[in-house]
PDB file of C-alpha atoms in Angstrom:
ATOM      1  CA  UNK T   1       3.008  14.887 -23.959  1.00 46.00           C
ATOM      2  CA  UNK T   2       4.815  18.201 -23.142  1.00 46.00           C
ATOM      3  CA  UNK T   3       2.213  20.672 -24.004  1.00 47.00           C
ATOM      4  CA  UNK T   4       0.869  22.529 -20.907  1.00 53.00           C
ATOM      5  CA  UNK T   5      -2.749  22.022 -22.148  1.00 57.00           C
ATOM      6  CA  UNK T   6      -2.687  18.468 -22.071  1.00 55.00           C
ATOM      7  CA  UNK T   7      -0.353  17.978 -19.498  1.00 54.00           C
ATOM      8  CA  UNK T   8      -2.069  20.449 -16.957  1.00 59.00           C
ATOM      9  CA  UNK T   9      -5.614  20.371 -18.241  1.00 64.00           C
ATOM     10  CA  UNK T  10      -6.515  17.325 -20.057  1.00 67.00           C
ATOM     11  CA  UNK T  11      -4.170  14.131 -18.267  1.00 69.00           C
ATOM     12  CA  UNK T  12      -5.971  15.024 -15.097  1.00 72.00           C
ATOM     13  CA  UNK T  13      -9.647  15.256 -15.865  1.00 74.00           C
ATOM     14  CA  UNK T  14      -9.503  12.311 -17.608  1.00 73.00           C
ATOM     15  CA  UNK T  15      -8.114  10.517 -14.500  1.00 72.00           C
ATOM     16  CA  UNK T  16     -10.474  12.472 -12.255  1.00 77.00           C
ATOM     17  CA  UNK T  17     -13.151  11.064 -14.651  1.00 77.00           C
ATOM     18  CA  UNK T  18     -11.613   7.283 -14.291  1.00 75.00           C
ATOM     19  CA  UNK T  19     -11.917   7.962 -10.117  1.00 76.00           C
ATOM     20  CA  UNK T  20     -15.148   8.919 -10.957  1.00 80.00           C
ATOM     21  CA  UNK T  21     -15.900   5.855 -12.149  1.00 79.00           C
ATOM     22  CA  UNK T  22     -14.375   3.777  -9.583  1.00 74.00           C
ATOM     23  CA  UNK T  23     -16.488   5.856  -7.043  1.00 79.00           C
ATOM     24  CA  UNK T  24     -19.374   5.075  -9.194  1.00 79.00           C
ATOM     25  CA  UNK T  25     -18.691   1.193  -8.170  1.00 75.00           C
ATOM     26  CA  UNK T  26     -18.291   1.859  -4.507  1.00 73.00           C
ATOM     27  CA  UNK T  27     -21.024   2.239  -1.702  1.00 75.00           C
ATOM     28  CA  UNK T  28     -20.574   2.837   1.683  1.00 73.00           C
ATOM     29  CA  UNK T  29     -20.835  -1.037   2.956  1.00 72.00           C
ATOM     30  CA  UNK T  30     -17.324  -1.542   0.839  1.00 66.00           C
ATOM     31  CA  UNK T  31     -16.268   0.528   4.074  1.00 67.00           C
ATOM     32  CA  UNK T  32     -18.000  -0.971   6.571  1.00 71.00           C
ATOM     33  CA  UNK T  33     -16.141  -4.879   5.791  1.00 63.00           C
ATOM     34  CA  UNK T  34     -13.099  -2.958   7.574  1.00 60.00           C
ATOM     35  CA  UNK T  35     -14.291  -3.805  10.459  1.00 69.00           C
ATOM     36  CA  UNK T  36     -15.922  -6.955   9.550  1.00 73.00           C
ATOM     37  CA  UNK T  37     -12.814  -8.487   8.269  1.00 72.00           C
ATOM     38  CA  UNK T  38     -10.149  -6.614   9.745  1.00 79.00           C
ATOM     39  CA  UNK T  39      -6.971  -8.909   9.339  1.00 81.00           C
ATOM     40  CA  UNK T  40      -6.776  -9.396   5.440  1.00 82.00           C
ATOM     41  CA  UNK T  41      -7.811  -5.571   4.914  1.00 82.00           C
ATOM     42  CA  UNK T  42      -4.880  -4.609   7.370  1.00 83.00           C
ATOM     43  CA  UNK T  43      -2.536  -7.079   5.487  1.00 86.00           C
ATOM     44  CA  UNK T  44      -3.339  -5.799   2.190  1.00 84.00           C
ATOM     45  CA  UNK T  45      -3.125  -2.195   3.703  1.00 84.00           C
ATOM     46  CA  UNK T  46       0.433  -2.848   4.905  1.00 87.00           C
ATOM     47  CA  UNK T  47       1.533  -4.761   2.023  1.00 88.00           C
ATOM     48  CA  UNK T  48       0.434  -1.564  -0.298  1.00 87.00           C
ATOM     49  CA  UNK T  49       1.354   1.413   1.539  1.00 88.00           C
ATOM     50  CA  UNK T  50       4.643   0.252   3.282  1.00 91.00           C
ATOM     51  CA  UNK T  51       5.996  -3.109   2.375  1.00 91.00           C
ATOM     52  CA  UNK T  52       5.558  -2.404  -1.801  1.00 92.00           C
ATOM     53  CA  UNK T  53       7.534   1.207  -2.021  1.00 93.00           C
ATOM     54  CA  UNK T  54      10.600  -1.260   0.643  1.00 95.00           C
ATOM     55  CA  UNK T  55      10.620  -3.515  -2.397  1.00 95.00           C
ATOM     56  CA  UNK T  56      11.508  -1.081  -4.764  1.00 94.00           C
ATOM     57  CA  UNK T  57      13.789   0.749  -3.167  1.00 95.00           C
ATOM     58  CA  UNK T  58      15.400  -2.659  -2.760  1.00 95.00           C
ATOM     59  CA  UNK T  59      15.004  -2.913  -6.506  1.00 95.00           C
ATOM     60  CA  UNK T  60      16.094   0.113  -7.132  1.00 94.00           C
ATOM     61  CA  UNK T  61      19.612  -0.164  -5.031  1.00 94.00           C
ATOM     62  CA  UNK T  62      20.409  -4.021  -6.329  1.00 94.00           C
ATOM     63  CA  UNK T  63      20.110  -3.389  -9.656  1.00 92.00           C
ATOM     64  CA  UNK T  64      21.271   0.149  -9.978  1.00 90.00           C
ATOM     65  CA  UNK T  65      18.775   1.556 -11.443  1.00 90.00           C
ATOM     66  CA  UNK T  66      19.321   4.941 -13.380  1.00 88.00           C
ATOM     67  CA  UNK T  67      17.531   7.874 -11.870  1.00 89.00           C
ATOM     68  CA  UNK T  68      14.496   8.464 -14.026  1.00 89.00           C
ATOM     69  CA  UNK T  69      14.251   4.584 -13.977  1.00 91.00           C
ATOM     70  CA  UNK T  70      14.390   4.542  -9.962  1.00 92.00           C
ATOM     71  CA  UNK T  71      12.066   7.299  -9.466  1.00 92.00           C
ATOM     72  CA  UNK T  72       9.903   6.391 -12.000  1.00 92.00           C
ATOM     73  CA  UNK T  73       9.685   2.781  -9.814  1.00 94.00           C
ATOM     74  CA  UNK T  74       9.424   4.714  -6.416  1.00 94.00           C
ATOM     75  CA  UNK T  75       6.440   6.574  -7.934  1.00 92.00           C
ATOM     76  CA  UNK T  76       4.677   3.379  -9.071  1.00 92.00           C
ATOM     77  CA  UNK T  77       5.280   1.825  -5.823  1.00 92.00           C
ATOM     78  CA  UNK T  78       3.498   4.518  -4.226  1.00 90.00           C
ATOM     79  CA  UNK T  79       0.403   4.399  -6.037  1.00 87.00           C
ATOM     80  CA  UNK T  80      -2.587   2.210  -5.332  1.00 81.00           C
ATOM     81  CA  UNK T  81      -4.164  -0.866  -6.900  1.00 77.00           C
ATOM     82  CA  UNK T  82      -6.216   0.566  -9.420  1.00 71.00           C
ATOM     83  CA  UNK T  83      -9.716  -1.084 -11.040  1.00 69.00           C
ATOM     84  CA  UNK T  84      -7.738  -3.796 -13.249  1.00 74.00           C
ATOM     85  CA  UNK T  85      -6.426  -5.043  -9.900  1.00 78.00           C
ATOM     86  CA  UNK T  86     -10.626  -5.960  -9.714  1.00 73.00           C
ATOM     87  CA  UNK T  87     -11.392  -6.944 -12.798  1.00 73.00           C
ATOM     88  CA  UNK T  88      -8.294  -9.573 -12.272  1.00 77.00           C
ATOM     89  CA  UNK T  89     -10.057 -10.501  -9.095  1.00 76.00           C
ATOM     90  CA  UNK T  90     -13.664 -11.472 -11.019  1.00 69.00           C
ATOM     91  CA  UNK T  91     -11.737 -13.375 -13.228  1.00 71.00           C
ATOM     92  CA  UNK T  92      -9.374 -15.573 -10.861  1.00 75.00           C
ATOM     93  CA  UNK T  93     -13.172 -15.815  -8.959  1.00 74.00           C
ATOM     94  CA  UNK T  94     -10.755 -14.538  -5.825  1.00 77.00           C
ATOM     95  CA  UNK T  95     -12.327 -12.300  -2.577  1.00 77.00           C
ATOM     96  CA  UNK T  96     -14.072  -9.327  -4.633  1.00 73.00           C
ATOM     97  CA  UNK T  97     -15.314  -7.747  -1.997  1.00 74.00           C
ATOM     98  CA  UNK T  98     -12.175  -7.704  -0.610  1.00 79.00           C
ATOM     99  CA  UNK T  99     -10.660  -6.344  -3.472  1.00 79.00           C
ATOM    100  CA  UNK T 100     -13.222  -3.301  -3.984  1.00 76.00           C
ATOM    101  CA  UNK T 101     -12.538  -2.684  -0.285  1.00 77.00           C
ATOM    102  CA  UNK T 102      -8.782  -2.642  -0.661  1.00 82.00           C
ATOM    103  CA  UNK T 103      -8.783  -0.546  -4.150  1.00 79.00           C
ATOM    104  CA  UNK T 104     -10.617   1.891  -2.439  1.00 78.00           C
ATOM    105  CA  UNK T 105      -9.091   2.945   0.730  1.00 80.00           C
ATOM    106  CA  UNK T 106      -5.341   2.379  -0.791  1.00 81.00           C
ATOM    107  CA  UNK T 107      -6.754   4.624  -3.226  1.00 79.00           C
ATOM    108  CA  UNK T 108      -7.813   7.372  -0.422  1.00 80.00           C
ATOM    109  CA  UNK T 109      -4.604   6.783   1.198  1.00 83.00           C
ATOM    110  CA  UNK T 110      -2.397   7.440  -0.702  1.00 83.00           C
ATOM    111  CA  UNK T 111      -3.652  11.356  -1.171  1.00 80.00           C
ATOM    112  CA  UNK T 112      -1.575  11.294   1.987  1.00 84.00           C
ATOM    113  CA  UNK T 113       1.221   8.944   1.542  1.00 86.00           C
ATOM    114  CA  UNK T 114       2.365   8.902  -2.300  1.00 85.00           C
ATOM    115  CA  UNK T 115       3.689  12.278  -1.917  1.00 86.00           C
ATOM    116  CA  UNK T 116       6.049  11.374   1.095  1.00 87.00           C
ATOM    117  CA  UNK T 117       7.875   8.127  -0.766  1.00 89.00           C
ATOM    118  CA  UNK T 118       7.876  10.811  -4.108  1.00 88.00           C
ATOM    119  CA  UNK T 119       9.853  13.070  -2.140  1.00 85.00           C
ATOM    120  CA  UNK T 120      11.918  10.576  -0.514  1.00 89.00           C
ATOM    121  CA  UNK T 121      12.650   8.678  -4.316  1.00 90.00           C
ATOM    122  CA  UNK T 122      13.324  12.546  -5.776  1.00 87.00           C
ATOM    123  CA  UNK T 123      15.639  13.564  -3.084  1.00 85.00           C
ATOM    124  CA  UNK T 124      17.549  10.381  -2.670  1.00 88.00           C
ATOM    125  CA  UNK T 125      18.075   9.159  -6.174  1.00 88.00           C
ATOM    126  CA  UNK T 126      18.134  12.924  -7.808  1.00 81.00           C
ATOM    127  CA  UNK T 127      21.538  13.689  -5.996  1.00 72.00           C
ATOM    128  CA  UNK T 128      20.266  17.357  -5.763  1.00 54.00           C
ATOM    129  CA  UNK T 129      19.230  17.620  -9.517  1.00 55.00           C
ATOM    130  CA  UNK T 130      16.981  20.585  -9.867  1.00 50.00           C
ATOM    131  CA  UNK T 131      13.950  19.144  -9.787  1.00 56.00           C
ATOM    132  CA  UNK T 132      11.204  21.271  -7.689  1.00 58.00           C
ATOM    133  CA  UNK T 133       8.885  18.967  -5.945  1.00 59.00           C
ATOM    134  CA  UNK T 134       6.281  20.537  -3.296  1.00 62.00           C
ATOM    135  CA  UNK T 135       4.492  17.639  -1.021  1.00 64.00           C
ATOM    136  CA  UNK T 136       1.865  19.964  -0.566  1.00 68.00           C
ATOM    137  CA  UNK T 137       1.533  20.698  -4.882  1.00 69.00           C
ATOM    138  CA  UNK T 138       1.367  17.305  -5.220  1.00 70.00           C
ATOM    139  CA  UNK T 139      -1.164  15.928  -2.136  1.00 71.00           C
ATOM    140  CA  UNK T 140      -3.313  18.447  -3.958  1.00 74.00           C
ATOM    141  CA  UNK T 141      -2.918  17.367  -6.946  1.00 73.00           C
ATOM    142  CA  UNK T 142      -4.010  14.004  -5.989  1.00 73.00           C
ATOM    143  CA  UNK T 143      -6.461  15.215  -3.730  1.00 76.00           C
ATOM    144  CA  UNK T 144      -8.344  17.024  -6.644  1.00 75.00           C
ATOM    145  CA  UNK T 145      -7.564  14.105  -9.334  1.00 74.00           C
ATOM    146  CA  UNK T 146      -8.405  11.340  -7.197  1.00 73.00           C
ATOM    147  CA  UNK T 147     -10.159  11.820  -3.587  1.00 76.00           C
ATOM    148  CA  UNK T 148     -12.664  13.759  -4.536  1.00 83.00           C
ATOM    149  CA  UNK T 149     -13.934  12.503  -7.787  1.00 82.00           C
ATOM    150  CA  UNK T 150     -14.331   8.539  -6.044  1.00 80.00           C
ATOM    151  CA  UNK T 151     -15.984  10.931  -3.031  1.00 83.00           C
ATOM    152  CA  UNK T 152     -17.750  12.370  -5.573  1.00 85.00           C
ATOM    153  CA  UNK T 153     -19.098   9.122  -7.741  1.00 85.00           C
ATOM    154  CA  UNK T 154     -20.461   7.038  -4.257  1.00 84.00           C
ATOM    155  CA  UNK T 155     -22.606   9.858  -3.817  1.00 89.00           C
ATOM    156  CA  UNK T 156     -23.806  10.066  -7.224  1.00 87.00           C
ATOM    157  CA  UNK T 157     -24.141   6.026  -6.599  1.00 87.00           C
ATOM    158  CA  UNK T 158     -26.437   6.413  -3.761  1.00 85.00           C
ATOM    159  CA  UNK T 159     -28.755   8.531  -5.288  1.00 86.00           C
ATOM    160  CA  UNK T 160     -29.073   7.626  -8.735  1.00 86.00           C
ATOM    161  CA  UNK T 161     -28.048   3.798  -7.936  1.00 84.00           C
ATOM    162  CA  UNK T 162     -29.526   2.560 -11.042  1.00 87.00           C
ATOM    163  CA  UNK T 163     -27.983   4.871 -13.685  1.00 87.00           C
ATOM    164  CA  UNK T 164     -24.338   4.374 -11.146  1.00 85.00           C
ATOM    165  CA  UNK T 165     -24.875   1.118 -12.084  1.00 83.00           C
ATOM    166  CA  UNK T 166     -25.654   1.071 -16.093  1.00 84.00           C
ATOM    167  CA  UNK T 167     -22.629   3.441 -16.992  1.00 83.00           C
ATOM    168  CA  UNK T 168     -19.947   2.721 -14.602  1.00 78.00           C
ATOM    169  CA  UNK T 169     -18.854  -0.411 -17.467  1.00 78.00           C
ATOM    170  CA  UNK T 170     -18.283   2.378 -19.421  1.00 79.00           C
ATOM    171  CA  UNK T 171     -15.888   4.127 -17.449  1.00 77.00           C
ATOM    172  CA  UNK T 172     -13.935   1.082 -17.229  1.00 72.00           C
ATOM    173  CA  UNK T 173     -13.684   1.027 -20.835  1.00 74.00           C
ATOM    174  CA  UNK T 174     -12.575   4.820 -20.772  1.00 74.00           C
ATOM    175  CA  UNK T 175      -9.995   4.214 -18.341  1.00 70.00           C
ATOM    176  CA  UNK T 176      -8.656   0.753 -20.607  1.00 66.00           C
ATOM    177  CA  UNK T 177      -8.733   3.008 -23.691  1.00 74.00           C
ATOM    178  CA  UNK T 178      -6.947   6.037 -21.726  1.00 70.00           C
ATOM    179  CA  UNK T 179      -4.042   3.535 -20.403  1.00 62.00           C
ATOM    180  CA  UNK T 180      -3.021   2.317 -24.208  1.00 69.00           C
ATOM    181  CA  UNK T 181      -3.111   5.889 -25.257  1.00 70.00           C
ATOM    182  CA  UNK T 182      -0.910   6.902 -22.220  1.00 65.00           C
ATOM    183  CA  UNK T 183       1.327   3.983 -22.774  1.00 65.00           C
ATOM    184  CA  UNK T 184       1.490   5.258 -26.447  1.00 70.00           C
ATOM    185  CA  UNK T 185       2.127   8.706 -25.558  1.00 67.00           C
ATOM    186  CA  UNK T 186       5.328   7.735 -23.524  1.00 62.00           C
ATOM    187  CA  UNK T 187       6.783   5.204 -25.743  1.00 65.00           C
ATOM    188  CA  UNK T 188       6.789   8.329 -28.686  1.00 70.00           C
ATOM    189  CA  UNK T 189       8.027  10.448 -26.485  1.00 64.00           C
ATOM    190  CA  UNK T 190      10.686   8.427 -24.572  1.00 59.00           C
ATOM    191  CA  UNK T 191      11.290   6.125 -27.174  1.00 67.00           C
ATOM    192  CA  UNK T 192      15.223   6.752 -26.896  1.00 68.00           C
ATOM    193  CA  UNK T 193      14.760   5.794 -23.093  1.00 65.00           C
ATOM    194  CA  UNK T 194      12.781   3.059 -23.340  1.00 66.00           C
ATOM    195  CA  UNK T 195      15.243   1.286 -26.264  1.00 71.00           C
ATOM    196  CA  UNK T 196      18.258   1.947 -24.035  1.00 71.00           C
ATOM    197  CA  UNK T 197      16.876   1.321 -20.831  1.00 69.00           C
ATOM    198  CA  UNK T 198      14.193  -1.706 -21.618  1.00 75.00           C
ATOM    199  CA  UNK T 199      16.244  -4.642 -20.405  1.00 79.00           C
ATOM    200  CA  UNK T 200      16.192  -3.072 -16.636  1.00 82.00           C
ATOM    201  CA  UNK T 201      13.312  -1.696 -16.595  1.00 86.00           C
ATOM    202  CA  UNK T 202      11.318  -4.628 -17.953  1.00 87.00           C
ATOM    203  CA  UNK T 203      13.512  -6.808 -15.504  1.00 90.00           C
ATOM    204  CA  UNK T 204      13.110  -4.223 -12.582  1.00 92.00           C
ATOM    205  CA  UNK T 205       9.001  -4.147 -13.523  1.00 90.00           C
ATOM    206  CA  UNK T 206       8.740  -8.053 -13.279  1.00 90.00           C
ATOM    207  CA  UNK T 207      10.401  -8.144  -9.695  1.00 92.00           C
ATOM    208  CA  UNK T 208       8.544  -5.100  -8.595  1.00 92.00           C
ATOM    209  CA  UNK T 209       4.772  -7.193  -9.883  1.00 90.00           C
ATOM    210  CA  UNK T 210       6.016 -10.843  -9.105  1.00 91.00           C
ATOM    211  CA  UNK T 211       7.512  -9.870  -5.463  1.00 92.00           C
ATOM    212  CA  UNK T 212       4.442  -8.012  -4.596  1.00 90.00           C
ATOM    213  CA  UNK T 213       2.474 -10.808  -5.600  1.00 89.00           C
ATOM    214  CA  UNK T 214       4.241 -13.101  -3.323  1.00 90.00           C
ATOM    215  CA  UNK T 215       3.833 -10.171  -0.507  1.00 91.00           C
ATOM    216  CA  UNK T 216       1.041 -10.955  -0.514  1.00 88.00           C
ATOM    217  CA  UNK T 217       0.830 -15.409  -0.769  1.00 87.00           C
ATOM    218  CA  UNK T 218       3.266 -15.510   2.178  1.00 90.00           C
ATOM    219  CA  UNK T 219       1.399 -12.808   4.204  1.00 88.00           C
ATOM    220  CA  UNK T 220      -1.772 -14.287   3.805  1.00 87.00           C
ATOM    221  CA  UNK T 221      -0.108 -17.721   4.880  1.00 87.00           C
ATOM    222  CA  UNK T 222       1.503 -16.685   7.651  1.00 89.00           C
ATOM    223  CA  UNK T 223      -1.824 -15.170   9.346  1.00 85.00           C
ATOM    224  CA  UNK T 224      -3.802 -18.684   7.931  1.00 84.00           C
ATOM    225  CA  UNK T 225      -5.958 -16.608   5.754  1.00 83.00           C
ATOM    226  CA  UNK T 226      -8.043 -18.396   3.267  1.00 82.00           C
ATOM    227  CA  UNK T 227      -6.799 -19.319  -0.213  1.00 80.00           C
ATOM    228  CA  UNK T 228      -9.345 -16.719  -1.554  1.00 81.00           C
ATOM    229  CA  UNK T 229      -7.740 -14.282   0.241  1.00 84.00           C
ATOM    230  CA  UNK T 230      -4.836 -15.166  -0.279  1.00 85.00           C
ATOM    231  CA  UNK T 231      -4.857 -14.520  -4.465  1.00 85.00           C
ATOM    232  CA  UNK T 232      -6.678 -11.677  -3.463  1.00 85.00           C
ATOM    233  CA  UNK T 233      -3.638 -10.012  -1.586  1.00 88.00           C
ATOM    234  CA  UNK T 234      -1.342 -11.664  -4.363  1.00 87.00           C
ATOM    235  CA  UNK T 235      -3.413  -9.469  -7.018  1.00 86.00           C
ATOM    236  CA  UNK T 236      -4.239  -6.014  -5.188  1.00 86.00           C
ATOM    237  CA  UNK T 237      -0.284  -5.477  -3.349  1.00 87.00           C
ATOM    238  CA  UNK T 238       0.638  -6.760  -7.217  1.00 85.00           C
ATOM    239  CA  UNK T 239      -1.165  -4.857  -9.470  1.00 84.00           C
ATOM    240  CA  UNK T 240      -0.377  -1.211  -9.307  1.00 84.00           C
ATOM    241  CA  UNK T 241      -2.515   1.912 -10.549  1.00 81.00           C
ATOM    242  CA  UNK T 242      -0.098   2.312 -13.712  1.00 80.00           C
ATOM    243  CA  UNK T 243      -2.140   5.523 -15.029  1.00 79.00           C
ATOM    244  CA  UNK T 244      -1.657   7.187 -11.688  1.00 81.00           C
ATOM    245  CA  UNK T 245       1.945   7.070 -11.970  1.00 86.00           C
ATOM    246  CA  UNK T 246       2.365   8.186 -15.606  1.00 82.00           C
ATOM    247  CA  UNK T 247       0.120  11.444 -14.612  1.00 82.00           C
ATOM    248  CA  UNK T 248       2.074  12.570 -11.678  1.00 83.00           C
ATOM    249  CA  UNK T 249       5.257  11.928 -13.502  1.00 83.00           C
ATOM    250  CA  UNK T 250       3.937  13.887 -16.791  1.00 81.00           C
ATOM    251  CA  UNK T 251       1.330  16.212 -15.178  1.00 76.00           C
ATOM    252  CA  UNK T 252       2.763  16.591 -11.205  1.00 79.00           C
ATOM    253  CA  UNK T 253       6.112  16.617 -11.730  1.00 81.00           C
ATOM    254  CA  UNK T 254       6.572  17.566 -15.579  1.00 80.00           C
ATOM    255  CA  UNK T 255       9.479  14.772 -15.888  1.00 83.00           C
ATOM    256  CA  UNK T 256       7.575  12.066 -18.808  1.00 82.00           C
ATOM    257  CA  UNK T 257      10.749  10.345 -18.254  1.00 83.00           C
ATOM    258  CA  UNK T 258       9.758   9.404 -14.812  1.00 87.00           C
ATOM    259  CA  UNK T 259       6.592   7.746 -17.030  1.00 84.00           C
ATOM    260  CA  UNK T 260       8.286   5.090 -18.838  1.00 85.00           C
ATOM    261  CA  UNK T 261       8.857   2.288 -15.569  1.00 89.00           C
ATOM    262  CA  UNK T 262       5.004   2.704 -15.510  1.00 85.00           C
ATOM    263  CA  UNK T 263       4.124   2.157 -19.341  1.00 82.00           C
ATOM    264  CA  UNK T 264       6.222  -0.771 -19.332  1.00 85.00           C
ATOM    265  CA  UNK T 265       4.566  -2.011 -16.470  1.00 86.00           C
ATOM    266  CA  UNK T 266       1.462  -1.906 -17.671  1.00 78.00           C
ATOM    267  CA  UNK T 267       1.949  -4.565 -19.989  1.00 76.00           C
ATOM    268  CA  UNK T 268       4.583  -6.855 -17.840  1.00 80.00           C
ATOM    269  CA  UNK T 269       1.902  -7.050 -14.630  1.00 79.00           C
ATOM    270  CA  UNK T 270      -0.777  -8.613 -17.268  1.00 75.00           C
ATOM    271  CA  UNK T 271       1.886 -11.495 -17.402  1.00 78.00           C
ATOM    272  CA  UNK T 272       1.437 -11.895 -13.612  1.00 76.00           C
ATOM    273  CA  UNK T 273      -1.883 -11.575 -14.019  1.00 75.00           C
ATOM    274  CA  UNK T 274      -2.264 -14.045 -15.955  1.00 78.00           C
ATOM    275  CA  UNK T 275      -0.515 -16.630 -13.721  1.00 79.00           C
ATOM    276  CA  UNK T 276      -2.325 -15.668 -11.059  1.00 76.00           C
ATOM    277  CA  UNK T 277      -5.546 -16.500 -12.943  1.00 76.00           C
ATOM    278  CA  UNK T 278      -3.821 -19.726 -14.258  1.00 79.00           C
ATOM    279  CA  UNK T 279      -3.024 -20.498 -11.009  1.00 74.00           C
ATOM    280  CA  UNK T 280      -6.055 -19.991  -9.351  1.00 73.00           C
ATOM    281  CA  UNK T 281      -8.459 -21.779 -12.634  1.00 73.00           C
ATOM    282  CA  UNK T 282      -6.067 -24.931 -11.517  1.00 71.00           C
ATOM    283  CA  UNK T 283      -6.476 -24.517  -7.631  1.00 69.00           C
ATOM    284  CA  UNK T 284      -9.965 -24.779  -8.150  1.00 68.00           C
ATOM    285  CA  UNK T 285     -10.045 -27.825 -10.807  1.00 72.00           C
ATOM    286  CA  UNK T 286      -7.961 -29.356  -8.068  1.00 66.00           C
ATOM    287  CA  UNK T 287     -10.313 -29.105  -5.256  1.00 62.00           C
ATOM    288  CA  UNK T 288     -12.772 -29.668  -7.757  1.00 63.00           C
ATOM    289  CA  UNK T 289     -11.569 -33.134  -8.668  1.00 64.00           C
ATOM    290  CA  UNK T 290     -10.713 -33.742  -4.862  1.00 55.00           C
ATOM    291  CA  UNK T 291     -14.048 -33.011  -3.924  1.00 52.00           C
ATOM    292  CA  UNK T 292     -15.403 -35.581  -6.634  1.00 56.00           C
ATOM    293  CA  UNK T 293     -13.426 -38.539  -5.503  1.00 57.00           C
ATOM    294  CA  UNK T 294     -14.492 -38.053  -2.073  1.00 55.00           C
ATOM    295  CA  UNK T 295     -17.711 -38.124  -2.737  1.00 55.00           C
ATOM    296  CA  UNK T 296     -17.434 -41.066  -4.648  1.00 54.00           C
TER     297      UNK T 296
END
């Protein structure tokens, strides 16, 4: 995972080509339901960019988190909901559109915010450890890896929406493939790490998905959002772009160590996933039932 080829070369196409795909599924009225539906987009917006990286650093400071450990949770924090946070959203049948429109401008956003809470996480929890991190290195980094390719795939969308269409399954399937073969990088690598440091890291991961999630229950309760909605915040503040973080720790910043929080999250948030879709199959047998007494 060390070699500059791979690191430098390969790790970011092939996450350029995953935002490719996710630009592939966008089109220009996923935009326009900002203003249609400003108050859940704003929530979700808030929740993601401000009150997820507050949680862990919370994390980080009650448990005592080692520094690769810490950073690598700042880093996650930082990043966006990526496209499982959707495919979650089909499947609990929550607000898709919603989702798409939150996935995508948390994923242009933070071009211009993940570096920030990166520097802050490096600088505070380093203790002056010679690391070298540039906010400008890395907003370009993720400028080239990310904006651009999703910029890049809506316009390839809106003029060749039928072939957009046909193949952009199969850049989901890349991007699932790409993740176990990350994950599997980093636990080779870090293996040492991981077996010394699993307890709080799996521990810090499941507070870090399962406090996002309810981010987002008690936000959407508190403006009287719509149960939809509702699992829809739960799902995109909880569900992080894992892949995102294990490139800029292994291909931004050249410290894989920073990758491990992220590989182990990205099999604890399927367990929150799963609730969440447990949760939401019973909500809806519920009302379902409800709605056939009534009408009895």
């Amino acid at each position: 995972m060390t070699g500059s080829i791979i690191t430098e070369i390969l790790l970011p196409l092939a996450l350029a080509f995953i935002m490719f795909g996710m630009g592939l599924s966008l089109t220009r009225f996923d935009f326009l339901r900002l203003w249609q539906t400003p108050a859940p987009i704003v929530t979700g917006f808030v929740g993601q960019i401000i009150a997820l990286p507050l949680l862990a650093l919370g994390i980080c400071l009650a448990m005592e988190l080692s520094t690769p450990m810490a950073i690598g949770l700042m880093i996650l924090a930082a990043c966006p909901g990526g496209t499982t946070s959707n495919v979650v959203s089909h499947l609990a049948k929550a607000n898709l559109a919603l989702s798409v429109s939150l996935t995508a401008i948390s994923s242009i956003v933070c071009v211009f915010t993940a570096p920030f809470v990166i520097q802050f996480a490096v600088g505070y929890f380093a203790n002056g450890a010679p690391i070298d991190v540039s906010l400008t290195s890395i907003s370009l980094g993720l400028l080239v890896i990310t904006l651009l390719p999703i910029v890049f795939g809506m316009l390839v969308r809106r003029y060749y929406r039928e072939w957009a269409i046909k193949v952009e399954v199969y850049f989901r399937r890349f991007a699932l493939v790409f993740l176990l073969l990350m994950i599997a990088g980093v636990v080779i690598q870090e293996h040492a790490i991981i077996v010394e440091a699993f307890n709080e890291v799996f521990i810090a991961c499941l507070l870090l998905n399962f406090g996002a999630m309810l981010i987002g229950v008690l936000s959407a309760k508190w403006l009287s959002l719509s149960h939809k909605d509702g699992l829809t915040l739960a799902i995109e503040i909880g569900l992080q772009n894992s892949t995102m973080a294990m490139l800029i720790s292994i291909s931004l910043l050249q410290m894989p160590s920073y990758a491990v929080v992220a590989g182990v999250y990205s099999l604890t948030m399927y367990l929150g996933a799963g609730l969440l879709i447990a949760y939401a199959g019973y909500m809806q047998k519920q009302q379902l039932t409800h709605h056939n007494s009534a009408s009895m």
